[in-house]
XYZ file of C-alpha atoms in Angstrom:
622
model
C 1.805 332.094 -20.884
C 4.262 330.530 -18.315
C 7.501 328.915 -19.597
C 10.769 328.020 -18.910
C 13.458 326.829 -20.772
C 14.132 322.645 -19.288
C 17.030 322.108 -19.992
C 18.531 325.798 -18.985
C 17.310 325.900 -15.603
C 18.230 322.082 -15.333
C 21.500 323.735 -15.933
C 21.645 327.075 -12.750
C 19.988 324.475 -10.697
C 21.880 321.975 -11.194
C 24.506 324.666 -10.910
C 23.172 326.082 -7.864
C 23.606 322.517 -6.211
C 26.431 322.811 -6.061
C 27.640 326.260 -5.389
C 24.649 326.506 -3.152
C 24.138 323.480 -1.229
C 24.221 324.325 1.931
C 22.252 328.258 1.587
C 19.817 326.730 -1.593
C 16.703 324.522 -0.784
C 14.352 323.243 -3.623
C 10.977 321.887 -3.262
C 10.237 318.798 -4.510
C 6.582 318.016 -4.925
C 4.693 314.821 -4.329
C 1.116 314.162 -6.415
C -0.662 313.177 -3.969
C -4.838 311.336 -6.331
C -6.649 310.458 -2.791
C -9.280 313.056 -4.910
C -11.770 310.309 -4.957
C -10.697 307.911 -2.358
C -13.391 308.351 0.158
C -11.212 307.558 3.111
C -8.953 311.135 2.110
C -11.664 313.566 1.302
C -11.683 316.704 2.386
C -15.455 317.803 2.975
C -17.994 320.108 3.640
C -19.421 320.553 7.451
C -23.042 322.712 7.690
C -22.555 324.420 10.551
C -25.825 326.649 11.115
C -25.693 330.861 11.750
C -28.677 332.332 12.705
C -28.730 334.413 9.086
C -32.613 333.388 7.728
C -34.201 336.598 5.078
C -36.687 338.694 6.174
C -39.646 340.078 2.775
C -42.017 341.392 3.088
C -45.272 341.241 2.329
C -46.628 337.040 0.127
C -43.581 335.103 1.585
C -45.711 331.779 -0.367
C -43.779 329.543 -2.415
C -44.238 331.844 -5.037
C -41.916 334.115 -3.855
C -39.616 330.721 -3.062
C -39.436 330.436 -7.247
C -39.307 334.358 -8.973
C -37.815 335.915 -6.203
C -33.848 337.082 -7.443
C -31.300 335.729 -5.308
C -30.496 337.140 -2.420
C -27.033 338.058 -2.758
C -23.956 337.414 -0.830
C -21.191 339.694 -0.733
C -17.943 339.404 2.003
C -15.434 341.581 3.325
C -13.498 342.908 6.035
C -15.238 346.508 6.864
C -14.668 346.773 10.716
C -11.589 346.075 9.778
C -11.378 343.897 12.918
C -9.605 340.670 10.587
C -12.116 338.115 10.251
C -15.036 338.764 7.391
C -18.294 339.860 7.739
C -20.750 339.411 5.964
C -23.486 341.251 3.347
C -27.630 339.788 2.214
C -28.674 340.869 -0.590
C -32.285 341.964 -0.162
C -35.244 337.750 -0.778
C -38.398 339.802 -2.499
C -40.859 338.781 -6.404
C -38.821 340.631 -8.556
C -42.211 339.705 -10.209
C -45.779 340.591 -11.211
C -47.206 336.650 -11.403
C -49.817 335.214 -11.468
C -51.663 331.782 -10.885
C -54.519 330.987 -12.897
C -55.091 327.179 -11.909
C -54.680 329.074 -7.797
C -56.421 332.230 -8.015
C -52.739 334.076 -6.046
C -51.282 336.895 -7.691
C -47.988 338.332 -6.025
C -46.809 341.869 -6.267
C -42.741 342.814 -6.454
C -42.531 343.243 -2.484
C -39.501 344.527 -0.693
C -37.256 342.965 1.200
C -34.228 343.021 3.323
C -31.368 343.890 3.533
C -28.835 342.037 6.204
C -25.169 342.353 7.642
C -23.582 340.797 9.936
C -20.780 340.326 11.880
C -18.411 337.966 12.525
C -17.451 337.618 16.124
C -15.861 334.233 15.452
C -16.214 330.197 15.536
C -18.748 330.680 13.232
C -21.088 333.395 14.554
C -21.911 336.185 13.640
C -24.201 338.875 15.435
C -27.007 340.926 13.322
C -26.371 344.979 12.201
C -27.892 345.234 10.382
C -30.488 347.771 11.660
C -27.266 349.549 14.163
C -25.197 350.016 10.783
C -27.557 351.990 9.132
C -28.035 350.914 5.419
C -31.245 349.652 6.921
C -34.111 352.033 4.634
C -37.679 351.113 7.015
C -40.163 353.272 4.860
C -43.131 352.410 6.804
C -40.637 351.413 10.085
C -42.440 348.559 11.250
C -38.052 347.332 11.746
C -37.917 345.634 8.134
C -36.419 346.955 4.777
C -37.365 348.744 1.942
C -35.428 347.433 -0.621
C -35.201 345.637 -3.797
C -31.226 344.700 -3.503
C -29.743 342.802 -5.802
C -25.556 342.004 -4.631
C -23.590 344.514 -2.607
C -19.682 345.289 -3.477
C -17.557 345.690 -1.840
C -14.492 348.435 -2.288
C -12.477 351.945 -0.881
C -13.426 354.613 -3.130
C -11.585 357.626 -1.273
C -8.820 355.252 0.196
C -9.763 356.380 3.702
C -9.062 353.127 5.015
C -12.561 350.770 5.439
C -14.777 349.437 2.628
C -17.734 350.772 1.857
C -21.010 349.604 -0.045
C -22.447 349.972 -3.450
C -25.523 348.021 -3.008
C -27.218 347.205 -7.062
C -31.142 346.926 -6.744
C -33.704 345.824 -9.603
C -35.184 349.221 -10.679
C -37.870 351.669 -11.426
C -37.331 352.529 -15.127
C -39.989 349.995 -16.367
C -42.721 350.228 -16.846
C -44.280 346.939 -16.432
C -41.165 346.287 -13.163
C -40.959 349.634 -11.917
C -41.941 348.784 -8.495
C -37.485 348.790 -8.535
C -35.234 350.672 -6.614
C -31.894 352.942 -7.603
C -28.855 351.355 -6.558
C -26.950 352.989 -3.342
C -23.619 353.117 -2.588
C -23.118 353.726 1.615
C -20.209 355.504 2.608
C -18.098 353.649 5.374
C -17.722 356.284 8.769
C -15.510 353.895 10.331
C -17.527 353.507 13.603
C -19.342 350.639 11.726
C -21.773 352.912 10.854
C -22.896 354.255 7.117
C -24.202 356.607 5.724
C -26.022 356.624 2.048
C -23.781 359.372 -1.287
C -25.285 358.247 -4.214
C -27.057 361.584 -4.866
C -23.719 363.355 -3.604
C -21.725 360.468 -5.484
C -24.388 359.964 -8.688
C -24.192 357.417 -8.771
C -27.559 356.901 -8.804
C -27.507 353.708 -11.842
C -32.021 353.495 -12.120
C -31.785 350.180 -14.271
C -33.283 346.893 -13.556
C -28.734 345.872 -12.509
C -27.201 342.954 -11.837
C -24.353 344.063 -9.961
C -20.660 345.821 -10.558
C -17.523 345.799 -10.248
C -15.380 348.357 -8.607
C -12.078 348.418 -10.575
C -9.363 351.189 -11.047
C -9.470 351.236 -15.251
C -7.623 354.213 -15.696
C -4.960 353.660 -13.048
C -4.862 357.159 -11.617
C -5.155 355.742 -8.070
C -8.825 355.795 -6.890
C -11.436 352.744 -7.681
C -13.640 353.368 -10.859
C -17.275 351.753 -10.659
C -18.683 349.405 -13.492
C -22.268 348.821 -13.317
C -24.379 345.514 -14.727
C -27.467 345.865 -16.134
C -28.989 343.303 -16.693
C -32.805 344.261 -18.062
C -35.756 342.902 -17.458
C -37.469 339.700 -18.169
C -40.527 338.115 -17.909
C -40.338 334.008 -17.808
C -44.287 333.535 -18.567
C -43.278 334.866 -21.333
C -40.500 335.120 -22.859
C -39.884 338.600 -23.566
C -37.112 340.272 -23.124
C -35.626 343.835 -22.567
C -32.183 344.958 -22.944
C -30.706 348.080 -20.811
C -27.099 349.721 -20.894
C -24.170 349.164 -18.408
C -23.250 352.101 -17.274
C -18.855 352.774 -16.212
C -18.725 356.022 -13.836
C -14.712 357.567 -12.925
C -13.264 358.391 -10.162
C -13.103 361.811 -9.322
C -10.412 362.081 -6.448
C -13.742 363.973 -4.596
C -16.362 361.179 -3.459
C -17.966 362.167 -7.433
C -18.219 360.105 -9.658
C -18.918 360.873 -14.025
C -20.718 358.497 -16.126
C -17.423 358.480 -18.336
C -19.937 355.023 -21.020
C -20.273 356.435 -24.625
C -16.171 357.470 -24.408
C -15.155 354.818 -23.137
C -17.648 352.972 -25.808
C -18.040 350.597 -22.786
C -21.722 350.202 -22.437
C -21.992 345.847 -23.704
C -23.947 346.356 -26.048
C -24.083 347.568 -29.480
C -26.101 350.655 -27.835
C -25.048 353.864 -25.690
C -27.109 356.801 -24.453
C -26.373 359.766 -25.068
C -27.399 361.005 -22.171
C -24.747 361.158 -19.503
C -25.758 359.190 -15.668
C -29.657 357.580 -17.855
C -29.407 353.653 -19.269
C -30.582 352.775 -22.336
C -33.480 350.447 -22.605
C -33.624 348.266 -25.444
C -36.881 347.706 -26.127
C -38.340 344.279 -25.608
C -37.882 340.828 -27.900
C -38.966 337.028 -27.244
C -36.750 335.401 -26.026
C -37.424 331.542 -26.405
C -34.765 329.377 -24.214
C -34.263 325.798 -25.343
C -33.560 324.165 -22.348
C -29.626 322.781 -21.745
C -28.307 324.754 -25.322
C -26.808 327.211 -24.486
C -24.213 327.297 -27.625
C -28.885 328.043 -29.516
C -30.842 329.433 -27.416
C -32.810 332.101 -27.656
C -31.088 335.663 -28.891
C -31.868 339.021 -28.010
C -28.685 339.439 -29.872
C -25.943 338.534 -31.922
C -23.484 341.175 -30.406
C -20.351 340.896 -30.013
C -20.445 343.139 -27.967
C -22.622 341.632 -26.029
C -26.492 341.823 -25.189
C -26.711 344.037 -23.477
C -28.522 341.540 -20.235
C -25.258 341.762 -17.742
C -24.889 339.946 -15.229
C -21.163 339.683 -14.027
C -17.839 341.308 -15.282
C -14.041 339.689 -15.127
C -11.560 342.938 -15.016
C -8.250 339.996 -16.208
C -5.725 341.153 -17.637
C -5.975 339.085 -21.045
C -2.934 340.135 -23.228
C -1.018 340.943 -20.111
C 0.060 344.933 -21.281
C -0.678 345.606 -17.963
C -3.983 347.304 -18.333
C -7.296 346.110 -17.115
C -9.515 344.491 -19.533
C -13.103 343.109 -18.978
C -15.265 340.669 -20.241
C -19.413 340.849 -19.448
C -20.987 337.839 -19.094
C -24.271 337.936 -21.076
C -27.290 336.518 -21.435
C -29.421 335.387 -24.284
C -25.913 336.284 -26.294
C -22.337 336.299 -27.074
C -20.184 337.104 -24.153
C -17.851 340.132 -25.034
C -14.009 340.764 -23.694
C -13.342 344.529 -23.920
C -9.889 345.172 -24.069
C -8.598 348.174 -22.647
C -6.957 350.634 -24.294
C -5.197 352.775 -22.167
C -6.371 355.960 -23.229
C -10.046 355.586 -21.274
C -11.373 353.374 -23.878
C -11.991 349.934 -25.119
C -12.677 347.987 -27.914
C -14.208 345.068 -29.132
C -12.061 341.468 -29.399
C -15.209 339.640 -28.796
C -13.743 337.396 -32.667
C -9.853 338.427 -32.021
C -9.767 335.728 -28.733
C -11.537 333.215 -30.196
C -14.562 334.073 -27.886
C -17.879 334.928 -30.027
C -20.180 331.548 -28.593
C -23.104 331.730 -28.074
C -25.533 331.733 -24.508
C -26.588 332.683 -21.372
C -23.662 334.101 -19.782
C -24.664 334.566 -15.908
C -20.931 334.369 -13.590
C -17.600 334.404 -14.487
C -14.160 333.624 -13.004
C -10.838 334.040 -13.965
C -8.171 331.010 -11.986
C -5.673 329.087 -13.437
C -6.187 324.661 -13.843
C -4.736 323.778 -15.915
C -1.504 325.330 -14.177
C 0.561 326.501 -16.669
C 0.863 329.807 -15.649
C -1.565 331.773 -17.325
C -5.931 332.642 -16.796
C -8.659 330.383 -17.912
C -11.766 331.344 -17.267
C -14.949 329.951 -15.978
C -18.502 331.090 -17.391
C -21.611 329.723 -16.269
C -24.832 329.551 -18.821
C -28.265 328.213 -18.607
C -27.219 324.399 -19.257
C -23.579 322.992 -19.570
C -20.876 325.524 -18.814
C -18.479 326.701 -20.679
C -13.999 326.369 -19.244
C -12.851 329.373 -21.640
C -8.861 327.636 -21.669
C -6.017 330.459 -22.466
C -3.500 329.147 -25.302
C -0.192 330.554 -25.595
C -1.439 332.970 -28.600
C -3.484 334.992 -26.103
C -6.808 333.449 -27.381
C -9.416 331.225 -25.989
C -10.271 327.215 -25.786
C -13.321 326.716 -24.876
C -12.999 322.758 -23.573
C -15.614 322.630 -20.825
C -16.862 319.577 -22.722
C -12.257 317.825 -22.559
C -12.208 318.492 -18.660
C -15.326 316.622 -17.390
C -17.460 319.113 -17.074
C -20.237 318.866 -18.729
C -21.747 315.601 -18.077
C -25.591 315.039 -16.722
C -24.668 317.809 -13.729
C -23.857 320.130 -15.303
C -27.225 321.460 -16.470
C -29.745 323.141 -14.814
C -28.994 326.932 -14.365
C -25.678 327.502 -12.909
C -24.849 331.084 -11.564
C -22.116 332.202 -9.675
C -18.717 330.296 -10.563
C -15.374 331.053 -8.014
C -12.547 328.870 -8.704
C -10.837 327.694 -5.426
C -8.593 325.377 -3.831
C -10.421 323.668 -1.998
C -8.285 320.759 -0.499
C -4.555 322.407 -0.821
C -3.618 320.034 -3.023
C -1.556 323.073 -5.598
C -4.745 323.440 -8.375
C -7.946 324.738 -8.482
C -11.027 323.568 -7.859
C -14.425 324.727 -9.375
C -18.156 325.612 -7.807
C -21.569 326.824 -9.195
C -24.703 327.941 -7.003
C -27.937 326.549 -9.169
C -31.548 327.053 -9.065
C -33.933 328.125 -12.060
C -36.833 331.206 -11.508
C -39.506 328.911 -13.187
C -42.887 327.640 -10.838
C -41.934 324.541 -12.172
C -38.014 323.501 -11.574
C -36.711 326.553 -9.807
C -34.880 324.337 -7.127
C -31.592 322.420 -8.348
C -29.086 320.719 -7.102
C -25.123 323.554 -6.913
C -22.301 321.597 -7.746
C -18.965 320.876 -7.116
C -16.136 320.231 -9.328
C -13.048 318.833 -8.169
C -10.123 318.542 -9.621
C -7.871 315.524 -10.240
C -4.134 317.745 -10.666
C -4.798 317.389 -14.861
C -7.361 319.434 -16.134
C -10.778 317.310 -15.733
C -12.481 317.816 -13.907
C -15.149 315.097 -11.143
C -18.558 316.011 -9.884
C -18.174 315.708 -6.460
C -21.059 318.641 -4.164
C -22.633 315.144 -2.375
C -19.989 313.117 -1.371
C -18.091 316.448 -0.299
C -21.439 317.415 2.071
C -22.366 320.394 0.002
C -26.244 319.484 -0.065
C -28.854 320.253 1.932
C -31.657 317.150 2.591
C -34.343 318.833 0.186
C -33.266 320.802 -3.129
C -32.989 324.210 -2.752
C -32.762 327.690 -4.916
C -29.163 328.950 -4.825
C -28.477 332.143 -6.723
C -26.480 333.924 -4.071
C -23.085 332.380 -2.854
C -19.132 333.479 -1.749
C -15.613 331.217 -0.906
C -14.395 332.898 2.316
C -12.190 331.589 4.932
C -14.639 332.792 7.588
C -12.419 331.756 10.849
C -9.020 332.090 9.317
C -7.763 328.557 9.915
C -6.266 328.362 5.840
C -8.781 326.927 4.411
C -12.091 328.329 2.023
C -15.335 327.577 3.669
C -18.977 328.738 1.549
C -22.061 331.122 2.320
C -25.122 330.015 -0.258
C -27.769 332.187 -0.562
C -31.232 330.668 -0.776
C -34.355 331.344 -1.570
C -36.262 329.356 -0.332
C -33.587 328.067 2.648
C -31.423 329.865 5.390
C -29.035 330.694 4.370
C -25.610 328.026 4.219
C -22.486 328.088 6.375
C -20.033 325.148 4.722
C -17.839 324.726 6.950
C -13.457 324.183 5.040
C -11.909 320.636 7.237
C -8.510 321.366 4.780
C -6.237 322.547 7.556
C -6.573 318.991 8.512
C -4.200 317.602 5.945
C -1.135 318.954 7.272
C -1.377 320.476 3.739
C 0.505 324.390 3.909
C -1.292 327.930 2.250
C -0.735 330.914 1.731
C -2.624 333.902 1.618
C -2.380 336.987 0.371
C -3.299 340.621 1.194
C -2.209 344.187 -0.308
C -2.312 347.423 0.015
C -1.135 350.195 -3.097
C 0.341 354.004 -2.571
C 0.608 354.434 -6.771
C -2.481 352.231 -7.557
C -5.697 352.218 -5.266
C -5.194 351.361 -1.396
C -7.102 347.871 -2.365
C -4.501 347.355 -5.782
C -7.275 345.887 -6.724
C -5.894 344.530 -10.383
C -2.906 343.216 -9.789
C -1.013 339.780 -10.811
C 0.851 338.154 -7.493
C 2.597 334.860 -8.531
C 3.283 332.935 -5.897
C 6.738 330.289 -7.367
C 8.066 327.107 -5.463
C 10.857 325.526 -7.936
C 9.947 326.440 -10.818
C 5.976 326.355 -10.708
C 3.848 329.465 -10.522
C 0.754 329.639 -9.310
C -0.942 332.944 -10.367
C -3.579 334.680 -9.363
C -4.864 338.674 -10.290
C -6.769 340.748 -7.683
C -10.731 341.548 -8.657
C -13.346 342.910 -6.469
C -15.910 341.003 -7.132
C -16.696 338.936 -10.499
C -20.255 336.850 -9.940
C -23.593 337.839 -9.921
C -25.037 337.359 -6.738
C -21.398 336.905 -5.164
C -18.692 338.711 -4.083
C -15.506 336.479 -2.881
C -12.663 337.422 -0.189
C -10.429 339.037 -1.523
C -7.387 338.071 0.194
C -5.826 335.717 -2.439
C -5.331 332.635 -2.149
C -3.121 329.857 -3.134
C -3.215 325.944 -2.369
C 0.218 324.786 -1.338
C 0.172 321.249 -1.039
C 3.454 320.343 1.049
C 5.715 323.093 -0.052
C 7.204 324.303 3.385
C 8.391 327.112 1.881
C 7.257 330.305 -1.054
C 10.885 330.883 -3.390
C 9.334 333.807 -3.934
C 6.482 335.790 -4.229
C 5.827 339.337 -7.323
C 3.314 341.602 -7.391
C 2.761 343.742 -10.122
C 1.129 346.672 -9.758
C -1.547 348.517 -11.791
C 0.867 351.899 -11.087
C 3.573 349.475 -13.465
C 5.665 348.370 -10.088
C 6.897 345.430 -9.469
C 7.218 344.144 -5.571
C 9.506 340.641 -5.224
C 9.576 339.445 -1.890
C 11.511 335.886 -1.148
C 12.519 332.441 1.276
C 8.382 333.274 2.542
C 7.119 330.875 5.263
C 3.811 329.402 4.471
C 0.727 328.540 6.310
C -0.002 332.633 7.180
C -1.773 335.793 6.117
C 0.930 338.010 4.389
C 0.261 342.041 4.014
C 2.221 342.926 0.952
C 2.408 346.318 0.258
C 3.115 348.523 -2.837
C 6.726 350.085 -1.315
C 9.153 348.218 -1.744
C 11.120 346.446 0.812
C 14.164 346.003 1.567
C 15.375 342.879 1.460
C 16.149 340.475 4.341
C 19.828 339.495 5.190
C 18.956 336.343 6.015
C 17.713 335.832 2.239
C 20.147 333.197 1.201
C 22.005 334.562 -1.581
C 21.620 330.933 -4.155
C 17.216 331.288 -3.893
C 18.116 334.699 -4.843
C 20.080 333.792 -8.167
C 18.152 331.300 -8.670
C 14.233 332.896 -8.517
C 15.660 336.083 -9.329
C 17.173 334.435 -12.938
C 13.668 331.898 -13.129
C 11.408 334.958 -13.250
C 14.368 336.990 -16.024
C 13.263 333.652 -18.818
C 9.527 334.744 -17.536
C 9.228 337.970 -18.084
C 11.463 337.090 -21.765
C 8.791 334.978 -22.222
C 6.021 336.554 -21.250
C 6.643 339.756 -23.473
């Protein structure tokens, strides 16, 4: 937690103001309590790009409710400076029968889509040109069971590659899916399937994956999550272990799950490259009560039904730990021991709550200088507030999250400062895989600046005329105007894009991209602290943490009325630190791990002030 002794700080500030009055500028921030005043409320506008998922086989109402996703994932795959969009397939994952209407829905295939951002919220379908289409029967539509996609430069060539998580094909009852696929970005707008060469073809029923340099050797490793299967009409669940692939640095990967002790459950596969299925268990779900649902497992190592993972350095030791959203059980925290192994610390950090974990994200919603965690569930969501002693406390009720709007089935949860007022708001995608109640409204929670939230999706124009079933969602600045837009993946409607108009408020912002040298090329895992006066804005860079959505990898900071950033501190995975001072706002900046020379124009007073604040901050953290 970031803490600065106020008495010492005041003395130093006063001294600097006297001695360096012509050089030091400390920005005073005025709170603007206008979130609930419609005259000042920042709203979204729904734009209508041609982004329509396609599917093979049955396209009736049954597919609308039993389809996974589609998931969404954004990245600048062509390096032209704006964010492009990947959409996973819309397909039926069930063999579902409606005896009353004599309908039978078998497992179907859909198509994954890749759209190039052409500016001004227009997109071009480049799926066929890119080569990510796998058209087996030649009808122009890919035979895909993709659930999600995550972007990462695994070979450090400067172009983002795509790892696609598929529904899988190993369980006899649900054997119609495909293995996961790694697409190598050729740098010319095309991709090549290198799954077999790389050795990352997880055949389980996968949910999502994350790129992370867990061993700090400078290249990106891959953690592939398996959910397993859940047959909704019978409440039968079967867990599957996750797979941790270590990057060998030559374009290939090695399964190190067993030696790393990171399967997401108490079970482990003894066969490299293969997951373990843990047997069918009946889980009777009680709607709206995640504290007492049907349990698949009560282990503090996780249920083995993993929807999402958050690689967060919870103990500030410089190594990325991992928190896994587990369905029908306890969502576990694993500590990275720094030697290639992980230890379960769920009970130690106070997170041993049973639930139905779906999505995860981290952000400093209460602005106390450390990262808190949101966890979406079936029913009330969890808000894990980081405590001074390094543990977490669940404060969803206290923060106002668990009201009537919080009880549907939530998937993606994302912290972001939508209105640029300096505090983090919270968005959830919502939709249930159910023949009876699949369509549920997404929710948006505005932070009042004191850590309390109010649900205002309707007031912000985020709800469609007809309720939709949403699982995938990404937060992204599509038009590079400094505020963050929303894209949602809907199974019963077109992809929705919502344009944010916070740039018209006159509030300020800063967006930071990272480039590693000794660390991985994307700087994934780095901690970034932006200082305005004595207020720290803390973020850590993740390569996707959501269940069906991966957001803009650039770190976005809303700064309210601050007209200059006093300091930026980047703590890289390599252990190096980069510091910048007196940075202009309202821009996207690239920070390299190479330490830049201090500009001549940086005021001496600012250097003295910020250096002291950083000294006290680091002392208190240690």
